[in-house]
Amino acid sequence: MNFEQLFQYVVSDTVGAGGSLAAFRPELALCATIIALLVAKVVLPGWKSSAYHVVLIGLGAACFFAFPWEWLQLRIPGASDYPTARAIFTGVLVADHFTVVLRGILLGFAVLFATFTQMTGVWDRDEQTDFFVLMLGSLLGMCLMISANHILIVMLGVEMASVPCYVMTGMKKDQPRASEAALKYAVFGAGAAGIMLFGLSLLAGALGSAHLPTMTARLVQIVHGGAATEQYAALILGGLMLTVGVGFKLSAVPFHFWAPDVFEGATAEVAAFISIASKAAALGLLVRLAAAFSMPSGMAPLPMDQIASFAAVGCLAGARDFIVTVISALAAVTCTFGNLAAYGQTNMKRLLAYSTIAHAGYMMMGVAAAAALVGRDVPGAKYAVAAVLIYIGIYLFMNLAAFAITAFLRNATGSEEIADYAGLGRRSPGLTVCMAIAMFSLVGLPPLAGFLGKLTVFLALVDARLWALLFIGVLNTLLSLFYYLRVVKVMVVSPEPLHREAPTIPLTSSVGFYCVLLTAPLVALFFLLHGMMEWAGAATMSLFN
Amino acid sequence: MFNLQNPEVLRTWMLSLIIFLPAVGALVLCVLPVRGDQCLKRFSLLITFVVFLLTVWAAIPAGGPANFEVGKAGMQCVVQHEWIPSFNIQYYLGLDGISLPLVLLTSFLSVLAMWASWGIDKNVRAYCAFFLLLETGMLGVFLALDFFLFYVFWEVMLLPMYFLIGVWGGPRREYAAIKFFLFTLAGSVLMLIAILVLFYNSDPHTFSITELARIGQMPDSPFSKNELLWGRSVSWWAFVLLFIGFAVKLPSVPIHTWLPDAHVEAPTPISMILAGVLLKMGGYGIIRICYPICPDAGYELAWWVCGLGTVSMVYGALAAMAQKDFKRLVAYSSVSHMGYVLLGIGVWSATAGTSYNTDYWTMGMSGAMFQMIAHGISSAGMFFLVGVVYDRVHHRDLDRFGGLFPKMPVYAGISMIIFFAALGLPGLCGFWGELFVVLGTWSFSKTLAVIAASVVILTAGYILWTIQRVYLGPEYKGPHAEALRPMSLREKYIAVPLVVMAILFGVYPKALFDYVAPSVEKTVVEMKNWTENVAPSLKKVGWDKRSAVPPSAVGNVENVVGQRCARPTLLATADEQEAVQP
């Protein structure tokens, strides 16, 4: 293949009929918005105040391109008419149902989030444009993470998502804690990224490729051919090092040390972004990696019939066991540690940081179940991933609600200490009810949507027969009750201090309305499990094929 | 569609209306533009009263709007709609002889407890809203026939109860409330595991309680066949987990410790609801869910269940005897009385040797049902009466009472009746439950029957001693003697219905047995058939292996039954007895 042929190939692959760019339009919309913001900042200095509107337009365009309109016309069960998994950009990214749905969740979150920062007014006008640019950049990285099909994209996506977060954490210049948190986050992130890069290069070296499906196919061949011990050692080491990188993004214990400090140092808005979007993207990446290494995919340019037959006789069983063991262990430790550490917290953001850690644990349990099931029950594995997606979708609302109320209360009282919430139940009953709904949904009490997230994940664990993990998950639900309940207890039961009054925030204000907007779905979604299941089920159609 | 003239429409909406009317009331209450606390309380009372009327209406024997047939076993007034098809979750409600009395008890006590809430003066709006929400949860638990729905209602109850104790309770309210919450949630998450495991092992996957029971009783049931963990079957684990969940609520020793705290700290009306209704959910769950779905585990663990029941009875009675606090004494008496329920249900699963005779089981289980209703009346009454005197003198120290009889004669008279009803005096409601449980136990284990019977002595001991310390004696020497005024009209209105019910069920137990008997009989016969047809095969192949063989392969059971089925003539069956008594 000479250069011209190669060039022609790349061109047609990218912009030709049904080319890669068509599937990449949402990301392009994000890029365009970023550029528009940056250019406008230079060209029209007086224009800054409408940065939010530009972001909304950009996100709206991205949502328009990302949203599976075709599916809506077909009703969800008919989503099989939608083109299934398709490698784009010569195979580095994969555009499939999973990408579409998870990207939809991320973009939808971004819209809510941009509105949230606009409402709290935490940044002054200058900062706000910068903040939006960083946020959109991070979002772009997250979109890459969830559609990664190549280890370069894994690395690129993780870094693109992380670096803007470091900056956002430290953006409040007048707060030393914020700078400290940003530095800690950056150092930790750099370390984790370095280790992950090392692990990825080990894997790529041992398997002779950087394309995930090809790597899996090679893995099957190597195992079938009887690999040397050193090869296994390199693979296991590579796998573990990769886990460090993903574990850092997930704030999985023991790679979580940055989380509480960053959450406390950063503003509640940034903490919400890290806690929700970053987590969702990291889970998407984890699902991608777990799926890639536990099942050979048809996308590898190798004789697949033979590889499929090798895989069928258990050549990937070792890899699956490894994935299940590592993710289960991390999930169990993360969940338990997060919940236990949250007990002693007096700062709301720190409490939510540990709560985030704990929830990452629950969600990872679903991924472990998927990896455990893929060998014997592919529909079961798909269901497990669907459970994780449902969890992410619900988690978005409950955690954003918790952070939003924290931020609004900070604006009203200047404090983020839980003890200072005393008396709110009397002064702002509506807001207290919203907070209570968010907290009890995080515990997982019916009839709130948080229960469904746990229910579906636990059901996947039953299916996968991971009893120990199920027991730990259930026990953790119990553990978590205490500290979530304490927040509500302080608001409702504790006496109001004499020296100051709790703020009055009626639900009819715009702030109150936003809180209702976030908490109403927590009640409504509980009755819409079937619809969520259809969406999540459609999202997993192209996985494990 | 909403044409109320058409009985069909009403029948379809009846149960949903009963469950959700209080919740709607709670919502309306939140936005009701009135200021006066009295107004809010009256509104809530009205709602509870309407719900009570609806439940009574539903209970009217055939010909009534719900067309409930008293003599019919099995589910009636069934409402069944698809809700979440992807998990086969249904909106599935129904009434039968086991749930109807409990639903009536719930709505009845809710009215009385709401009326007893007149003394609440802090955050009345929130109090009433929580109270009504609680009522929705309680009614839902008794009416739901889908496990998912059941679990949702079970949990819906927790939050209002937490706040009702935590905000309006006594000095140690926060501790008591969180303890209640943690214990119950611990039980319910274990229950959740069992629900998921049962769902996953049923084929096709279902949450329907009736369907799960059918699968659980099949000769080749996947629940007893599939091993879950450590050589134990799905059925065994599900039974144990569910049982723990229900035993926390019941409560049974050793997981009863939340009860004395919660009951003592809760405000009077909430204590009434706790003792009168919430404890019954444990018993109801065991009768409705544990045994029908997991008969083999119930059969295997019968001794454990009965043993726990007996220990609860003895321990509760002894602990009650040692209390200095009036309310704590009543709380421990609940532990003791609910032990009868556990024992009565437990013997039901057991067979005396190989005689597959349902009479004793029916007796035990009817006794347990009767005991639940009777305890609902007597314990709610006792808590209310303690509240009446506490409102006046603001202490509950048994050693500083005495001499209430001359000062409050009506109150003392009512108290005597209610306390004697709790004691199990013949002619009052407490008698029948205890009697039938003890009779039912006799064929299972004479030792347990003797212990159970002698607990009555302990009960008599602490109740009589209490009466002596509180009501008798020359004069009241405690604090606030001047406040001891006779019962107000409202208090009388609350106490008198309880007294009437206690006497009514005491002299005419048939009123209740008529409703309970057919459904209990049906459940017992199903269990008997299971024990007869399936259990021997499990035993023969080896209990641990769990590979059930079809019943046809089992030896000639009939002969054995023929030899051992000689029914004792001295002890008539439950039905015959009740026919004789009135």
Short mmCIF file of C-alpha atoms in Angstrom, two decimals, chain B residues 296-487:
data_model
loop_
_atom_site.label_atom_id
_atom_site.label_comp_id
_atom_site.label_asym_id
_atom_site.label_seq_id
_atom_site.Cartn_x
_atom_site.Cartn_y
_atom_site.Cartn_z
CA ASP B 296 -38.81 -27.89 53.75
CA ALA B 297 -36.69 -25.46 55.69
CA GLY B 298 -39.60 -24.77 58.01
CA TYR B 299 -39.98 -28.47 58.52
CA GLU B 300 -36.31 -28.91 59.24
CA LEU B 301 -36.03 -25.89 61.53
CA ALA B 302 -39.30 -26.34 63.37
CA TRP B 303 -37.52 -26.95 66.64
CA TRP B 304 -35.52 -23.78 66.29
CA VAL B 305 -38.61 -21.71 65.62
CA CYS B 306 -40.55 -23.24 68.49
CA GLY B 307 -37.55 -23.01 70.75
CA LEU B 308 -37.10 -19.33 69.97
CA GLY B 309 -40.78 -18.75 70.58
CA THR B 310 -40.63 -20.42 73.98
CA VAL B 311 -37.46 -18.65 74.99
CA SER B 312 -39.04 -15.32 74.02
CA MET B 313 -42.07 -16.11 76.12
CA VAL B 314 -40.11 -17.02 79.22
CA TYR B 315 -37.47 -14.35 78.81
CA GLY B 316 -40.00 -11.62 78.06
CA ALA B 317 -42.09 -12.53 81.07
CA LEU B 318 -39.12 -12.65 83.42
CA ALA B 319 -37.77 -9.38 82.06
CA ALA B 320 -41.17 -7.75 82.44
CA MET B 321 -41.23 -8.82 86.03
CA ALA B 322 -37.95 -7.07 86.69
CA GLN B 323 -38.93 -3.68 85.27
CA LYS B 324 -39.36 -0.54 87.29
CA ASP B 325 -40.64 1.52 84.36
CA PHE B 326 -44.33 1.00 83.62
CA LYS B 327 -43.93 1.35 79.86
CA ARG B 328 -40.90 -0.90 79.75
CA LEU B 329 -42.87 -3.55 81.55
CA VAL B 330 -45.57 -3.39 78.92
CA ALA B 331 -42.90 -3.54 76.22
CA TYR B 332 -41.40 -6.71 77.62
CA SER B 333 -44.83 -8.21 78.01
CA SER B 334 -45.10 -7.76 74.24
CA VAL B 335 -41.96 -9.83 73.73
CA SER B 336 -43.47 -12.52 75.87
CA HIS B 337 -46.85 -12.47 74.14
CA MET B 338 -45.40 -12.48 70.66
CA GLY B 339 -43.47 -15.59 71.66
CA TYR B 340 -46.81 -17.39 71.64
CA VAL B 341 -47.28 -16.33 68.06
CA LEU B 342 -43.95 -17.77 67.05
CA LEU B 343 -44.61 -20.99 68.93
CA GLY B 344 -48.09 -21.30 67.47
CA ILE B 345 -46.81 -20.87 63.94
CA GLY B 346 -43.83 -23.13 64.54
CA VAL B 347 -45.73 -26.17 65.74
CA TRP B 348 -47.78 -25.92 62.66
CA SER B 349 -44.91 -26.99 60.51
CA ALA B 350 -44.15 -30.00 62.62
CA THR B 351 -45.64 -33.41 62.34
CA ALA B 352 -46.23 -35.61 65.30
CA GLY B 353 -44.31 -38.61 64.10
CA THR B 354 -45.81 -39.60 60.79
CA SER B 355 -49.42 -38.86 61.53
CA TYR B 356 -50.35 -36.30 58.97
CA ASN B 357 -53.05 -34.78 61.04
CA THR B 358 -53.82 -31.16 60.42
CA ASP B 359 -55.90 -30.53 63.51
CA TYR B 360 -53.09 -29.52 65.83
CA TRP B 361 -51.43 -27.41 63.20
CA THR B 362 -54.66 -25.59 62.53
CA MET B 363 -55.07 -25.08 66.24
CA GLY B 364 -51.58 -23.71 66.67
CA MET B 365 -51.78 -21.39 63.74
CA SER B 366 -55.30 -20.18 64.47
CA GLY B 367 -54.10 -19.61 67.99
CA ALA B 368 -51.20 -17.57 66.70
CA MET B 369 -53.51 -15.49 64.52
CA PHE B 370 -55.89 -14.97 67.39
CA GLN B 371 -53.05 -14.07 69.68
CA MET B 372 -51.85 -11.44 67.21
CA ILE B 373 -55.22 -9.73 67.10
CA ALA B 374 -55.75 -10.07 70.84
CA HIS B 375 -52.32 -8.71 71.58
CA GLY B 376 -52.96 -5.86 69.16
CA ILE B 377 -55.96 -4.88 71.22
CA SER B 378 -54.54 -5.47 74.68
CA SER B 379 -51.06 -4.05 74.15
CA ALA B 380 -52.34 -0.96 72.37
CA GLY B 381 -54.72 -0.56 75.27
CA MET B 382 -52.00 -0.98 77.85
CA PHE B 383 -49.74 1.55 76.17
CA PHE B 384 -52.60 3.99 75.94
CA LEU B 385 -53.41 3.54 79.61
CA VAL B 386 -49.81 4.06 80.60
CA GLY B 387 -49.87 7.20 78.47
CA VAL B 388 -52.98 8.46 80.24
CA VAL B 389 -51.36 8.30 83.63
CA TYR B 390 -48.03 9.59 82.32
CA ASP B 391 -49.77 12.66 80.91
CA ARG B 392 -50.95 13.44 84.41
CA VAL B 393 -48.04 12.66 86.69
CA HIS B 394 -45.12 12.74 84.21
CA HIS B 395 -43.37 9.68 85.53
CA ARG B 396 -43.65 5.97 84.96
CA ASP B 397 -41.88 4.65 88.01
CA LEU B 398 -43.87 1.65 89.21
CA ASP B 399 -42.62 2.05 92.75
CA ARG B 400 -44.06 5.53 93.06
CA PHE B 401 -47.56 4.65 91.97
CA GLY B 402 -50.31 3.16 94.04
CA GLY B 403 -53.75 4.21 95.09
CA LEU B 404 -55.02 5.20 91.66
CA PHE B 405 -58.24 3.29 92.13
CA PRO B 406 -60.01 5.79 94.37
CA LYS B 407 -58.74 8.80 92.42
CA MET B 408 -59.53 7.53 88.92
CA PRO B 409 -62.12 4.78 89.27
CA VAL B 410 -63.15 4.55 85.62
CA TYR B 411 -59.56 4.51 84.50
CA ALA B 412 -58.68 1.80 86.97
CA GLY B 413 -61.66 -0.28 85.93
CA ILE B 414 -60.75 -0.06 82.27
CA SER B 415 -57.16 -0.85 83.10
CA MET B 416 -58.17 -3.97 84.99
CA ILE B 417 -60.06 -5.31 81.99
CA ILE B 418 -57.27 -4.57 79.54
CA PHE B 419 -54.58 -5.97 81.80
CA PHE B 420 -56.59 -9.08 82.49
CA ALA B 421 -57.11 -9.47 78.78
CA ALA B 422 -53.33 -9.42 78.38
CA LEU B 423 -53.03 -11.91 81.18
CA GLY B 424 -55.26 -14.32 79.32
CA LEU B 425 -58.16 -14.47 81.68
CA PRO B 426 -60.96 -16.65 80.28
CA GLY B 427 -63.71 -14.51 78.91
CA LEU B 428 -61.30 -11.92 77.59
CA CYS B 429 -59.51 -11.89 74.25
CA GLY B 430 -56.07 -12.98 75.47
CA PHE B 431 -57.33 -16.36 76.58
CA TRP B 432 -58.09 -18.03 73.26
CA GLY B 433 -54.80 -17.41 71.57
CA GLU B 434 -52.77 -18.77 74.44
CA LEU B 435 -55.06 -21.75 74.89
CA PHE B 436 -54.94 -22.80 71.28
CA VAL B 437 -51.23 -22.34 71.02
CA VAL B 438 -50.63 -24.50 74.05
CA LEU B 439 -53.05 -27.14 72.80
CA GLY B 440 -51.40 -27.12 69.39
CA THR B 441 -47.98 -27.46 70.95
CA TRP B 442 -48.95 -30.49 73.00
CA SER B 443 -48.75 -32.88 70.06
CA PHE B 444 -45.46 -31.42 68.93
CA SER B 445 -43.62 -31.41 72.21
CA LYS B 446 -45.08 -31.91 75.62
CA THR B 447 -42.13 -30.15 77.23
CA LEU B 448 -42.65 -26.98 75.24
CA ALA B 449 -46.38 -27.14 75.91
CA VAL B 450 -45.78 -27.38 79.63
CA ILE B 451 -43.35 -24.47 79.54
CA ALA B 452 -45.74 -22.42 77.43
CA ALA B 453 -48.57 -23.14 79.80
CA SER B 454 -46.54 -22.22 82.83
CA VAL B 455 -45.56 -18.88 81.32
CA VAL B 456 -49.14 -17.92 82.08
CA ILE B 457 -48.16 -18.07 85.73
CA LEU B 458 -45.29 -15.67 85.13
CA THR B 459 -47.62 -13.41 83.16
CA ALA B 460 -50.14 -13.48 85.95
CA GLY B 461 -47.29 -12.71 88.30
CA TYR B 462 -46.15 -9.51 86.65
CA ILE B 463 -49.60 -8.30 85.71
CA LEU B 464 -51.11 -8.81 89.11
CA TRP B 465 -48.08 -7.33 90.75
CA THR B 466 -48.36 -4.30 88.47
CA ILE B 467 -52.01 -3.87 89.26
CA GLN B 468 -51.20 -4.09 92.90
CA ARG B 469 -48.43 -1.53 92.69
CA VAL B 470 -50.26 0.93 90.48
CA TYR B 471 -53.95 0.79 91.23
CA LEU B 472 -54.29 -0.69 94.66
CA GLY B 473 -52.84 0.56 97.90
CA PRO B 474 -54.09 3.27 100.23
CA GLU B 475 -53.03 6.44 98.47
CA TYR B 476 -50.87 7.85 95.74
CA LYS B 477 -47.62 9.20 97.14
CA GLY B 478 -45.72 10.04 93.97
CA PRO B 479 -45.21 13.46 92.43
CA HIS B 480 -48.02 15.54 90.90
CA ALA B 481 -50.70 13.93 93.00
CA GLU B 482 -52.89 16.96 92.39
CA ALA B 483 -52.95 16.24 88.65
CA LEU B 484 -54.69 12.91 89.02
CA ARG B 485 -58.04 13.80 87.57
CA PRO B 486 -60.45 11.26 86.06
CA MET B 487 -60.26 10.32 82.42
#
